[in-house]
mmCIF file of C-alpha atoms in Angstrom:
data_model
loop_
_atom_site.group_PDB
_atom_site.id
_atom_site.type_symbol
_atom_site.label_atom_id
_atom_site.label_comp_id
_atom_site.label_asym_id
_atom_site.label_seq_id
_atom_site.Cartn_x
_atom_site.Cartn_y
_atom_site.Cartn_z
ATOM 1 C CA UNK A 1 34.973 12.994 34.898
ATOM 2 C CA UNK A 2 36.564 9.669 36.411
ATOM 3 C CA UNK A 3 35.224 7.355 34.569
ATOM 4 C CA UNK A 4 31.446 6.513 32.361
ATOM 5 C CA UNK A 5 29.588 3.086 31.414
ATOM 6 C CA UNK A 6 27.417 3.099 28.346
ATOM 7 C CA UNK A 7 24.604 0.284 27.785
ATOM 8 C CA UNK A 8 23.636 0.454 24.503
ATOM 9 C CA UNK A 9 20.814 -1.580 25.298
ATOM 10 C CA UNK A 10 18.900 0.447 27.136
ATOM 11 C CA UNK A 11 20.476 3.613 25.724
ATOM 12 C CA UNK A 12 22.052 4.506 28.942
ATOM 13 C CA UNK A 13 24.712 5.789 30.859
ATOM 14 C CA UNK A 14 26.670 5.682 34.153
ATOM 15 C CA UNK A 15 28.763 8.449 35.034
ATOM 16 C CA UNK A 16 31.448 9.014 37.754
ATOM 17 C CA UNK A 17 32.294 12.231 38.832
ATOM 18 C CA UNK A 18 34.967 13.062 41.651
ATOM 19 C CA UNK A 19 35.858 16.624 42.459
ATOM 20 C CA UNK A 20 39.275 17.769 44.060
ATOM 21 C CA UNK A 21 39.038 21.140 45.572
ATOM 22 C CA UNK A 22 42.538 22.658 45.330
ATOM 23 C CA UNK A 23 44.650 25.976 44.885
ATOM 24 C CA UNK A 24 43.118 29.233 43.405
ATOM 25 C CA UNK A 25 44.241 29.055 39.591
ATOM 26 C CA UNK A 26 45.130 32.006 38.305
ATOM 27 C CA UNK A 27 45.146 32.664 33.637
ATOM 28 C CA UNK A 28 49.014 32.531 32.823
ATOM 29 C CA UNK A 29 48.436 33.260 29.082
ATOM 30 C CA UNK A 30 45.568 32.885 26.511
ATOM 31 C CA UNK A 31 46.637 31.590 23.224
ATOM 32 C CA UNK A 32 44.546 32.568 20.475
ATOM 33 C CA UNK A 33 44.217 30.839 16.923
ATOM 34 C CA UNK A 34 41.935 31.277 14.761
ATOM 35 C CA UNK A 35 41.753 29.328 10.714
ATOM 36 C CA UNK A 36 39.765 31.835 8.088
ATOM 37 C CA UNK A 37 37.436 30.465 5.354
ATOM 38 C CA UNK A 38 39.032 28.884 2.640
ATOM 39 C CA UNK A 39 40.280 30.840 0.255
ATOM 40 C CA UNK A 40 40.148 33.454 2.395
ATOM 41 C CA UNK A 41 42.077 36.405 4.079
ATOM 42 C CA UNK A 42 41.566 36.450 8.314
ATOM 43 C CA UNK A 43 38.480 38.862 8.911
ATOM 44 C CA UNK A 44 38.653 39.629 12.451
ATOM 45 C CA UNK A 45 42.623 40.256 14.010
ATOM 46 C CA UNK A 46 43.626 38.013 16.778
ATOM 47 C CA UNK A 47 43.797 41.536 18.542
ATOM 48 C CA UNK A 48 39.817 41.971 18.866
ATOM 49 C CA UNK A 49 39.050 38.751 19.081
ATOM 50 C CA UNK A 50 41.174 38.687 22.960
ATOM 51 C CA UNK A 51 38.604 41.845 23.580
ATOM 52 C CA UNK A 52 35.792 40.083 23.021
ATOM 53 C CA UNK A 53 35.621 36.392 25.519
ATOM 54 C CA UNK A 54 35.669 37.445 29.162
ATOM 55 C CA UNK A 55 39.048 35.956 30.086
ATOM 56 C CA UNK A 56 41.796 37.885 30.846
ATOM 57 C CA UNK A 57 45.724 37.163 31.694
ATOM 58 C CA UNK A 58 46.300 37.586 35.641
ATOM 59 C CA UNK A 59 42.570 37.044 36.404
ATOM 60 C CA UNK A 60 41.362 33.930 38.590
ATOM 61 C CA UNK A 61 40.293 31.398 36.255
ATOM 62 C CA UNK A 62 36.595 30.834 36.880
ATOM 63 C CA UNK A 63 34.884 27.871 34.584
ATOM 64 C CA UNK A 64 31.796 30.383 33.602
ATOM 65 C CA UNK A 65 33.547 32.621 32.374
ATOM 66 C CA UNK A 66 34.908 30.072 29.923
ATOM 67 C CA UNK A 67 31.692 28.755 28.762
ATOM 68 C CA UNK A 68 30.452 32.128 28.472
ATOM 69 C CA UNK A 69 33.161 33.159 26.424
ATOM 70 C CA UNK A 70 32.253 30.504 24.025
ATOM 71 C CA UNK A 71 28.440 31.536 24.371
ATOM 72 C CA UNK A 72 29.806 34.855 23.139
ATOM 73 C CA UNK A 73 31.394 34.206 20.363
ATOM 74 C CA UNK A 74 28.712 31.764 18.845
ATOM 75 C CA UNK A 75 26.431 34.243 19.319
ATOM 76 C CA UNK A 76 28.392 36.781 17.146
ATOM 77 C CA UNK A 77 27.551 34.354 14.139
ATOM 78 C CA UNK A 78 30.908 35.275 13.008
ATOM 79 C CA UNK A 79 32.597 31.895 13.615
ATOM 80 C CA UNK A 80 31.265 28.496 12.212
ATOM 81 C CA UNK A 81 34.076 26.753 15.763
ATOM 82 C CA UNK A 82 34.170 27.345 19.023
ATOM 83 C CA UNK A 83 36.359 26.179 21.732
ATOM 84 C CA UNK A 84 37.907 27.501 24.868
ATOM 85 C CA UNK A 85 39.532 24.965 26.601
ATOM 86 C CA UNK A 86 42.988 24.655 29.288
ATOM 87 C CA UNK A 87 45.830 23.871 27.082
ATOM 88 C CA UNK A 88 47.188 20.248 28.002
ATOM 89 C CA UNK A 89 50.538 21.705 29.399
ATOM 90 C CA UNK A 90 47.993 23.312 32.585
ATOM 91 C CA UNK A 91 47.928 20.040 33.845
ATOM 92 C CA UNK A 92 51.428 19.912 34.691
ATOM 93 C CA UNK A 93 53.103 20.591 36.936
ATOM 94 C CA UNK A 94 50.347 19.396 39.352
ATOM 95 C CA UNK A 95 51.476 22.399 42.073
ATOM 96 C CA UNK A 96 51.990 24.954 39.765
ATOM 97 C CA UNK A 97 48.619 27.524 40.166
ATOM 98 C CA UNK A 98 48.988 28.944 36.781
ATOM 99 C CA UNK A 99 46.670 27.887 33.616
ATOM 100 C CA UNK A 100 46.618 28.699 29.977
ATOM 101 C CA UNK A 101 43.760 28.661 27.550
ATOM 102 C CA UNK A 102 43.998 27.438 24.694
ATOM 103 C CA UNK A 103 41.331 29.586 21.647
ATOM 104 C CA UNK A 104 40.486 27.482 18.792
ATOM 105 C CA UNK A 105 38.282 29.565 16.049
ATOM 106 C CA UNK A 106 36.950 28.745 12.372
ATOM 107 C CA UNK A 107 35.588 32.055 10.906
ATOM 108 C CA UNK A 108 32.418 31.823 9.230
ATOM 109 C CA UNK A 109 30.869 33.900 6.118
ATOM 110 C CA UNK A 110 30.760 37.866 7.191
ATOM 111 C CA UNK A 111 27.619 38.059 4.955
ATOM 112 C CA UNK A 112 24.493 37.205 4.402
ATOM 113 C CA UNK A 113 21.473 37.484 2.459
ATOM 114 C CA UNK A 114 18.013 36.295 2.725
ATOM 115 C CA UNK A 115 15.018 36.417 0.993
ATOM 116 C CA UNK A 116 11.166 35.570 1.523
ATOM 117 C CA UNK A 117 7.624 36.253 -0.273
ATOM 118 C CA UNK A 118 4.453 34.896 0.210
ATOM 119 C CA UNK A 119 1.026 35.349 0.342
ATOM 120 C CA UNK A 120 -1.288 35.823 3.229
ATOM 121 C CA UNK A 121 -5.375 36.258 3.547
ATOM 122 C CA UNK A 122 -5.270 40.168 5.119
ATOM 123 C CA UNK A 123 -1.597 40.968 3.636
ATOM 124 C CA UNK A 124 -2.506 39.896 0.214
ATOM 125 C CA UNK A 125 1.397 39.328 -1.642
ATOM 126 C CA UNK A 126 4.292 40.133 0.992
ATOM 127 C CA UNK A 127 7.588 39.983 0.821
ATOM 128 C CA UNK A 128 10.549 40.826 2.869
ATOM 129 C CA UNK A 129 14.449 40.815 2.792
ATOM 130 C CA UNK A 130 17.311 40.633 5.351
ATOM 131 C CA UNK A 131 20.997 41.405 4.662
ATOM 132 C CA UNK A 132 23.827 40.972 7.623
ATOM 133 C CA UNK A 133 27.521 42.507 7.600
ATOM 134 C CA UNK A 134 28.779 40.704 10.897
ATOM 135 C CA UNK A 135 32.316 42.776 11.023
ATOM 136 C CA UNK A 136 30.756 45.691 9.967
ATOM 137 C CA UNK A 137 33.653 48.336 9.981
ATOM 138 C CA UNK A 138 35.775 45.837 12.002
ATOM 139 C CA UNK A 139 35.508 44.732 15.244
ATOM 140 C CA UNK A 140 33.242 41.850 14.875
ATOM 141 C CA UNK A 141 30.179 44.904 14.759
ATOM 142 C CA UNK A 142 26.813 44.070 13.640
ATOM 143 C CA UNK A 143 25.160 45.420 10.616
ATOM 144 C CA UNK A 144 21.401 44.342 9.737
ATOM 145 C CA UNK A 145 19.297 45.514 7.271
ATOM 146 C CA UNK A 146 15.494 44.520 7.310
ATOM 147 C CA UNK A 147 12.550 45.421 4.843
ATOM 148 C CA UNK A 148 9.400 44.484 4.269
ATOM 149 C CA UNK A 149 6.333 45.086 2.344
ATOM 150 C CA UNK A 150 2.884 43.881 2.070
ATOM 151 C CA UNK A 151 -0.301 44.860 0.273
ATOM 152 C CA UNK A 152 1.236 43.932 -2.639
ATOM 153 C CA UNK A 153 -1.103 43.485 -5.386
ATOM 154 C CA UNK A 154 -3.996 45.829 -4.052
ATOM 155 C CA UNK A 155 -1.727 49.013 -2.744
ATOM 156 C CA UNK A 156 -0.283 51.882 -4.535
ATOM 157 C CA UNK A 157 2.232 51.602 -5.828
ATOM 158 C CA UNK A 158 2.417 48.080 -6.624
ATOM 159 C CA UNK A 159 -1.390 47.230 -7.613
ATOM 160 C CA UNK A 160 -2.809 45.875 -10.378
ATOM 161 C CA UNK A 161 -3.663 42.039 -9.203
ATOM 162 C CA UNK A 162 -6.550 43.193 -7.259
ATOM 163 C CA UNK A 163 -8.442 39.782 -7.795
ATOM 164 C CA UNK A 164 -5.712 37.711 -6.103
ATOM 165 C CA UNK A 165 -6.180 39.296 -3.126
ATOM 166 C CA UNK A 166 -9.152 38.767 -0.477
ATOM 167 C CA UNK A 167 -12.316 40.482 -0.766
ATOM 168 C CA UNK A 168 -12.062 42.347 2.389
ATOM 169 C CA UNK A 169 -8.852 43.896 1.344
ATOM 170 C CA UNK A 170 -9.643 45.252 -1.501
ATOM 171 C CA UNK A 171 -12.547 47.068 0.367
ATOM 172 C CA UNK A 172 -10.773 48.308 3.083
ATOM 173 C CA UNK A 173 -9.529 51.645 2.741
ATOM 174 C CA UNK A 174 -6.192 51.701 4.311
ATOM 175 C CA UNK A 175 -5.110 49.151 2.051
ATOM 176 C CA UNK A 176 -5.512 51.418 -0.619
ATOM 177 C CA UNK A 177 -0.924 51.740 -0.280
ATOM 178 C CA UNK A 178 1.308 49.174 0.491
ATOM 179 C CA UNK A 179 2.609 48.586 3.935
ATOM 180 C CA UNK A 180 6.554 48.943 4.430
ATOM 181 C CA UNK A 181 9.073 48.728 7.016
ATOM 182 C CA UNK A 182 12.509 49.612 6.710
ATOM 183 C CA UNK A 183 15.053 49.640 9.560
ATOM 184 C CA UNK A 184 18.954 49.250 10.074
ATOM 185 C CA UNK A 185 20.160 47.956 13.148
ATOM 186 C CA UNK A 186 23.799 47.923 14.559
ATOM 187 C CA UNK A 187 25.398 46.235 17.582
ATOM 188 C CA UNK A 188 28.517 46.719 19.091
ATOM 189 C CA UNK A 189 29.854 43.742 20.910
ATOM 190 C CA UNK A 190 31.806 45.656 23.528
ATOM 191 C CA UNK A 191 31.294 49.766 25.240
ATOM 192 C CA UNK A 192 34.628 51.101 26.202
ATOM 193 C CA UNK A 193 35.780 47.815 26.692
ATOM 194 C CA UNK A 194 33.303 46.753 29.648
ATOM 195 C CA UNK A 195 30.449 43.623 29.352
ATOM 196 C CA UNK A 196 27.727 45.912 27.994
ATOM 197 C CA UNK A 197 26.126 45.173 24.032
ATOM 198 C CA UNK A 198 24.659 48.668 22.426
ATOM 199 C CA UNK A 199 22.498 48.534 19.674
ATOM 200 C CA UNK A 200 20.928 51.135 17.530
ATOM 201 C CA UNK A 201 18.216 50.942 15.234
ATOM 202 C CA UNK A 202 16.582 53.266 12.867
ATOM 203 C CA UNK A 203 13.664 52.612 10.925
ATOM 204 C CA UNK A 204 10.345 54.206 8.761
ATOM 205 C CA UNK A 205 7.169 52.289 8.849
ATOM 206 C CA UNK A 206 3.678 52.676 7.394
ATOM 207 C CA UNK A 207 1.551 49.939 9.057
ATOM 208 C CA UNK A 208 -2.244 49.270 8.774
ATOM 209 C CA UNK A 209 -5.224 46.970 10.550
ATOM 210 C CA UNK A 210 -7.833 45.696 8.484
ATOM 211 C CA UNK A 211 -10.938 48.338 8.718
ATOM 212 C CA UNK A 212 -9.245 49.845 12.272
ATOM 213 C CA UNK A 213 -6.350 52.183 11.570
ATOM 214 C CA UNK A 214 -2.809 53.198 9.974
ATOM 215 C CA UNK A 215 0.041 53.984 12.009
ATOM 216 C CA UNK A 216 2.691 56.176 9.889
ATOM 217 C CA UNK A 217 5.969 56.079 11.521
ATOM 218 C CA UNK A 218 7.967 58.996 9.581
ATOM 219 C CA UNK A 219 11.036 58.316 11.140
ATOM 220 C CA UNK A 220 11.950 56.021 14.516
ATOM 221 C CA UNK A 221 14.696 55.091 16.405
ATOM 222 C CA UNK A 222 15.567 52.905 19.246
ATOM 223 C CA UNK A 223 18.793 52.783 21.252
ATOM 224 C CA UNK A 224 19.644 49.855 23.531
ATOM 225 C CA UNK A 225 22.213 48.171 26.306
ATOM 226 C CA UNK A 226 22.256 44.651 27.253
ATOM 227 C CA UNK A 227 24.225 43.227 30.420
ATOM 228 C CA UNK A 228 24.532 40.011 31.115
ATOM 229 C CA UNK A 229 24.452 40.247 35.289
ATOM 230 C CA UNK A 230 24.053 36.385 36.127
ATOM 231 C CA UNK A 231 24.913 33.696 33.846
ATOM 232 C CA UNK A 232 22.002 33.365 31.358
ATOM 233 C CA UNK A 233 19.780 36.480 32.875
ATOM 234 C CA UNK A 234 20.363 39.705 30.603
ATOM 235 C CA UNK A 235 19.086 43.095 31.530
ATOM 236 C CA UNK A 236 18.373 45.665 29.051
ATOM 237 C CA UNK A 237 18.011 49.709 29.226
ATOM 238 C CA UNK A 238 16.362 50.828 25.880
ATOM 239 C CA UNK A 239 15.285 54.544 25.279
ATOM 240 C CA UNK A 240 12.563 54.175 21.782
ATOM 241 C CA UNK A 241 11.397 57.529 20.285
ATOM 242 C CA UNK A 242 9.487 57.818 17.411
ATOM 243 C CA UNK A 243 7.817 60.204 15.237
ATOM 244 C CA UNK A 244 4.971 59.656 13.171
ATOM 245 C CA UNK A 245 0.535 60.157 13.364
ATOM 246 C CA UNK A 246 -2.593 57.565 13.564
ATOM 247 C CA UNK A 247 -5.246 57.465 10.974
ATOM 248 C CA UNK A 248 -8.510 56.165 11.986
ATOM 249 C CA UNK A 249 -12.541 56.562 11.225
ATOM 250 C CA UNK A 250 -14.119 59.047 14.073
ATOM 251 C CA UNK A 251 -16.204 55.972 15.199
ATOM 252 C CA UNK A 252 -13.053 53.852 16.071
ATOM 253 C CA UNK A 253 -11.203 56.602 17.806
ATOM 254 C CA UNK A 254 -14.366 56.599 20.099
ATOM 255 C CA UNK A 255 -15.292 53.259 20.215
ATOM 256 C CA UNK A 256 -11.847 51.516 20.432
ATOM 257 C CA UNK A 257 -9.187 54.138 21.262
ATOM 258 C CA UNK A 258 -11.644 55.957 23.887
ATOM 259 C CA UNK A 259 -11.462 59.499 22.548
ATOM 260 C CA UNK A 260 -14.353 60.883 20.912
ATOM 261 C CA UNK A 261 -13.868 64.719 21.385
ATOM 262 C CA UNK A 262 -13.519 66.174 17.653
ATOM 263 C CA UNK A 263 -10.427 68.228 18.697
ATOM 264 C CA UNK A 264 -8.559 65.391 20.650
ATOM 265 C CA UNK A 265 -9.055 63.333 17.495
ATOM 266 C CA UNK A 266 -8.000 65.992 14.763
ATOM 267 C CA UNK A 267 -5.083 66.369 17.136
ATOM 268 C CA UNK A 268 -3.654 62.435 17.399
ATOM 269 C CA UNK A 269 -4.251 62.172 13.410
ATOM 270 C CA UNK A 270 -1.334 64.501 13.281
ATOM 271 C CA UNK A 271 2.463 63.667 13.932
ATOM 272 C CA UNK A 272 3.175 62.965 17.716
ATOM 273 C CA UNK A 273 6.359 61.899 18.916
ATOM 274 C CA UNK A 274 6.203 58.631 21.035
ATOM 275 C CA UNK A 275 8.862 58.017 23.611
ATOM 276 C CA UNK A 276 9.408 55.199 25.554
ATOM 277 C CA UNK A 277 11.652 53.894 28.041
ATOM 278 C CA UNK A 278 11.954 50.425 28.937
ATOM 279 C CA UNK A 279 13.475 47.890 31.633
ATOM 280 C CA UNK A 280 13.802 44.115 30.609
ATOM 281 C CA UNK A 281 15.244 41.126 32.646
ATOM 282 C CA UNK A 282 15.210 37.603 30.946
ATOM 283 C CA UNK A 283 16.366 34.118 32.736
ATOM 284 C CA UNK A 284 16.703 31.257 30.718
ATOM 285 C CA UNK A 285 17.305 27.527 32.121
ATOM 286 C CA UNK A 286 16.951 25.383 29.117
ATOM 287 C CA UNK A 287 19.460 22.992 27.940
ATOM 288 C CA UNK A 288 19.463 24.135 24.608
ATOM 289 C CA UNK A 289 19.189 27.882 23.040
ATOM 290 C CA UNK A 290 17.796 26.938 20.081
ATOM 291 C CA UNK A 291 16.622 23.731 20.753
ATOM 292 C CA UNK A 292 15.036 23.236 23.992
ATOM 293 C CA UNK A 293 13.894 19.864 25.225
ATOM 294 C CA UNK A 294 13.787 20.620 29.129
ATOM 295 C CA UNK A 295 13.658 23.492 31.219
ATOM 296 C CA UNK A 296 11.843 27.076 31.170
ATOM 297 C CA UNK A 297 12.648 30.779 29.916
ATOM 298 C CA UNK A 298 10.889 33.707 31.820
ATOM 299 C CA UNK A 299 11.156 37.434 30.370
ATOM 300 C CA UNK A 300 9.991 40.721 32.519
ATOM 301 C CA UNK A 301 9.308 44.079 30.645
ATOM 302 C CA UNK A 302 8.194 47.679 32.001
ATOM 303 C CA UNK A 303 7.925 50.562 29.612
ATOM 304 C CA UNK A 304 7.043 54.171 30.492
ATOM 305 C CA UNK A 305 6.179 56.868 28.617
ATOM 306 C CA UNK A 306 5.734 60.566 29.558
ATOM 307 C CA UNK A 307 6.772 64.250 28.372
ATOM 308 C CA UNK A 308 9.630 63.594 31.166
ATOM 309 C CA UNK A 309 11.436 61.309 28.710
ATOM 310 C CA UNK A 310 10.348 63.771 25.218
ATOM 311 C CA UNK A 311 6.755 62.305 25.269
ATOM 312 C CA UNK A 312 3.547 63.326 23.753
ATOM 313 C CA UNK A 313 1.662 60.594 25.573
ATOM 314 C CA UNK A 314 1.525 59.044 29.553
ATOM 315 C CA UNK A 315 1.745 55.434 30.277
ATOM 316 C CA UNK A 316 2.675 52.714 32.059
ATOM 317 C CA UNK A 317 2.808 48.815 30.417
ATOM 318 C CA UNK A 318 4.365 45.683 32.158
ATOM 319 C CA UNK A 319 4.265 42.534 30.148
ATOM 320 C CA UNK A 320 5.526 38.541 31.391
ATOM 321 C CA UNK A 321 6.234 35.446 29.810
ATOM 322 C CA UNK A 322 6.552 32.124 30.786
ATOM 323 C CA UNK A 323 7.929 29.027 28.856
ATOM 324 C CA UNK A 324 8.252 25.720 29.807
ATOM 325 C CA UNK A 325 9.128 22.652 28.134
ATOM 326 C CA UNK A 326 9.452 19.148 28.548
ATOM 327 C CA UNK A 327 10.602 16.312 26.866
ATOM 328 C CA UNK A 328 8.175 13.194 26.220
ATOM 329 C CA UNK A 329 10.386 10.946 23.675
ATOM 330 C CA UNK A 330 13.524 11.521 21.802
ATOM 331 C CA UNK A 331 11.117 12.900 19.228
ATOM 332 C CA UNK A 332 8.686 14.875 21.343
ATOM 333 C CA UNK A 333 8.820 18.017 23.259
ATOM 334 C CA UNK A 334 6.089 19.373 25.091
ATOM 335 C CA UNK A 335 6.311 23.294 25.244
ATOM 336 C CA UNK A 336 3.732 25.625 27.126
ATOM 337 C CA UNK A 337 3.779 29.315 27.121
ATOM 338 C CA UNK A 338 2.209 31.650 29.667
ATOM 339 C CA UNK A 339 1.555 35.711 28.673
ATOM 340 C CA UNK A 340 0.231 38.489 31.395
ATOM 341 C CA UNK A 341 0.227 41.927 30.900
ATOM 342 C CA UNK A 342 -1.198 45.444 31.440
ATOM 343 C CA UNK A 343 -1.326 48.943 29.952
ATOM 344 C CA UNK A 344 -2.374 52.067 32.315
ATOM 345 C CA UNK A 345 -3.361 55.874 30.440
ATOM 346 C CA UNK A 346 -1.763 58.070 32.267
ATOM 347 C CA UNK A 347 -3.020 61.097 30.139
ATOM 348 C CA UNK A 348 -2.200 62.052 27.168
ATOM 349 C CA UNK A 349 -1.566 65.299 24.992
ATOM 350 C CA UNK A 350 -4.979 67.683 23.788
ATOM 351 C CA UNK A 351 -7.634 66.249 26.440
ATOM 352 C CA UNK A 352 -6.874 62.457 25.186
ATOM 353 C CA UNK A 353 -6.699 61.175 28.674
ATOM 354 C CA UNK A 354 -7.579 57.618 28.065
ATOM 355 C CA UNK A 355 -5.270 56.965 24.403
ATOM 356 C CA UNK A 356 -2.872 54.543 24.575
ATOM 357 C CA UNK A 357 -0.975 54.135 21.062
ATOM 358 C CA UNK A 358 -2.691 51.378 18.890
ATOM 359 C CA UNK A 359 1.409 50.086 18.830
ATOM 360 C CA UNK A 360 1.839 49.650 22.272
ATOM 361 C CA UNK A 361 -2.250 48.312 23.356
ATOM 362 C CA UNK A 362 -2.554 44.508 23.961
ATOM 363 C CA UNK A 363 -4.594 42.181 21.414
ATOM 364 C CA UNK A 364 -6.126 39.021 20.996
ATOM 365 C CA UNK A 365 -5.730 36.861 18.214
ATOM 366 C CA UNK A 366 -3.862 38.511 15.024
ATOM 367 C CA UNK A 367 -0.001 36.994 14.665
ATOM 368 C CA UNK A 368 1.624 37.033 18.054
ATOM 369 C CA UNK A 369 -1.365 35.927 20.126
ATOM 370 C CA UNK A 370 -4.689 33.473 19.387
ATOM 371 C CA UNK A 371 -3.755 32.072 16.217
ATOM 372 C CA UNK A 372 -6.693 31.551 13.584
ATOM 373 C CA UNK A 373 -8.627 34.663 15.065
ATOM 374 C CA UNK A 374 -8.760 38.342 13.609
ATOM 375 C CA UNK A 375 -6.445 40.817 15.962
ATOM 376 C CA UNK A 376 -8.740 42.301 18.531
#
């Protein structure tokens, strides 16, 4: 940056830029410092926090790998400060090819807690809960705890307000017990010291659709690894098995889930397991994460699931999404959003060729599609 002129008139700017291609730089040494909270002891050792941004002493210095260092560590949540920047003595001498990096870090809180309840027309009173360790066991590892319940009011155990919830939950019979989900994830920033984020969840879950069916998930677990192989485009490996049994009238088994043979359906009403394996790739060009006011995000996801990978049931699913957003005014964004999918039975286990699992099948309407429309 040469030089900039800023009308503050028309709210604009003029920017030089001149670049001078020169030497190869190489990292001479990192220095690291990082503040704690107030009142506080340092969480996370200089030590790890060298392991975890993507420069290293010896290495070419490459300007991405700075920025995604900082990406890094924000995304940790573990430090309210970020920056990664050439400490002023790189600039001289003006032949020397050797840099240092100067690491500038406020630590944030390690915990957190949140809390939410509400009340909803099918879910009656919900509620749900979140807690977060961010140096679980040291090295700036993950811990997060999620519940949630719902059916709250009309469901065993926690009944008894019956007339504060809708009509058509209190007649529908699989709201008879509340819903729950329970699950505790971890995340390791680093494997063996290379660029690759595992995560492992395990979780229980009892969910239900209004007057369709209850999934029972006894006991599930999903193991993951993320790579990031471009700047901004992640791929992730994730193996999801799961055991647990669908509950459904005879008439929706037939009508909905395409099996209508007595046997097949006595069969799938008891505990299955469910494995999947799946391949996601994710680009993002925005100019802000969390914010976005130009640009567009595309994800790509294939699952498979077959007795080859410890499956009761066959199939194939591909999903795609497309965002896009633009801004109108300093106040005005206009985002778009673009979902395609498909599901293919590949067979399934006791003559239910045609069952897909109500989890994985594609809806309209309900909370992640149509809003203001029933799921389905």
């Amino acid at each position: 940056l040469s030089g900039y002129e800023v009308d503050e008139v028309s709210n604009r700017a003029t920017v030089d830029l001149q670049f001078l291609p020169g030497r190869a730089m190489r990292i001479a040494r990192i220095d690291v410092e990082v503040q704690p909270r107030e009142g506080k002891s340092l969480e996370i050792p200089e030590a790890e926090v060298r392991k975890l941004i993507s420069l290293r002493v010896g290495e070419i210095y490459r300007e991405q790998e700075l920025f995604r260092s900082q990406r890094d560590l924000y995304q940790l949540e573990t430090y309210a400060h970020v920056e990664i920047r050439l400490a002023p003595d790189s600039l001289q001498p003006p032949g020397d090819s050797l840099l240092a990096v100067r690491v500038v870090l406020s630590e944030a809180a390690m915990h957190s807690v949140r809390l939410g309840a509400g009340w909803a027309t099918l879910d009656c009173f919900r509620a749900q809960g979140r807690f977060v360790d961010r140096d679980f066991i040291g090295g700036a590892r993950r811990l997060e705890v999620n519940g949630r319940l719902s059916k709250i009011g009309v469901g065993y155990p926690l009944d008894g307000a019956e007339p504060l919830c809708a009509s058509q939950v209190r007649n529908d019979i699989f709201s008879d017990t509340v819903n729950y989900y329970a699950g505790a994830t971890v995340r390791q920033p680093l494997l063996f010291g290379l660029r690759l984020a595992p995560t492992l969840t395990l979780f229980t879950e009892r969910y239900s659709e209004l007057d369709a069916y209850l999934r029972n998930t006894t006991i599930g677990g999903v193991a993951s690894i993320t790579r990031e192989t471009r700047p901004r485009m992640p791929v992730t490996l994730a193996y999801q098995l799961e055991y647990g049994r669908t509950e459904a009238a005879d008439a929706v088994f037939c009508a909905v889930f395409n099996v209508c043979e007595l046997q097949a359906i006595s069969e799938l009403t008891q505990n299955n397991r469910l494995a999947t394996a799946r391949v996601s790739v994710s680009r993002e060009r925005t100019d802000n994460v969390y914010d976005p006011r130009r640009g567009d995000v595309v994800r790509l996801e294939w699952r498979h699931s077959s007795p080859l990978i410890g499956s009761d049931f066959r199939f194939n699913k591909w999903t795609g999404e497309a965002s896009w957003y633009k801004g109108l005014s300093p106040g005005v964004t206009f985002a778009s959003r673009l979902q395609l999918g498909g599901v293919l039975a590949l067979g399934s286990l006791h003559g239910a060729d045609d069952f897909v699992p109500p989890q994985e099948r594609m809806y309209g309407g309900g909370p992640n599609s149509v809003r203001g429309y029933r799921q389905n």
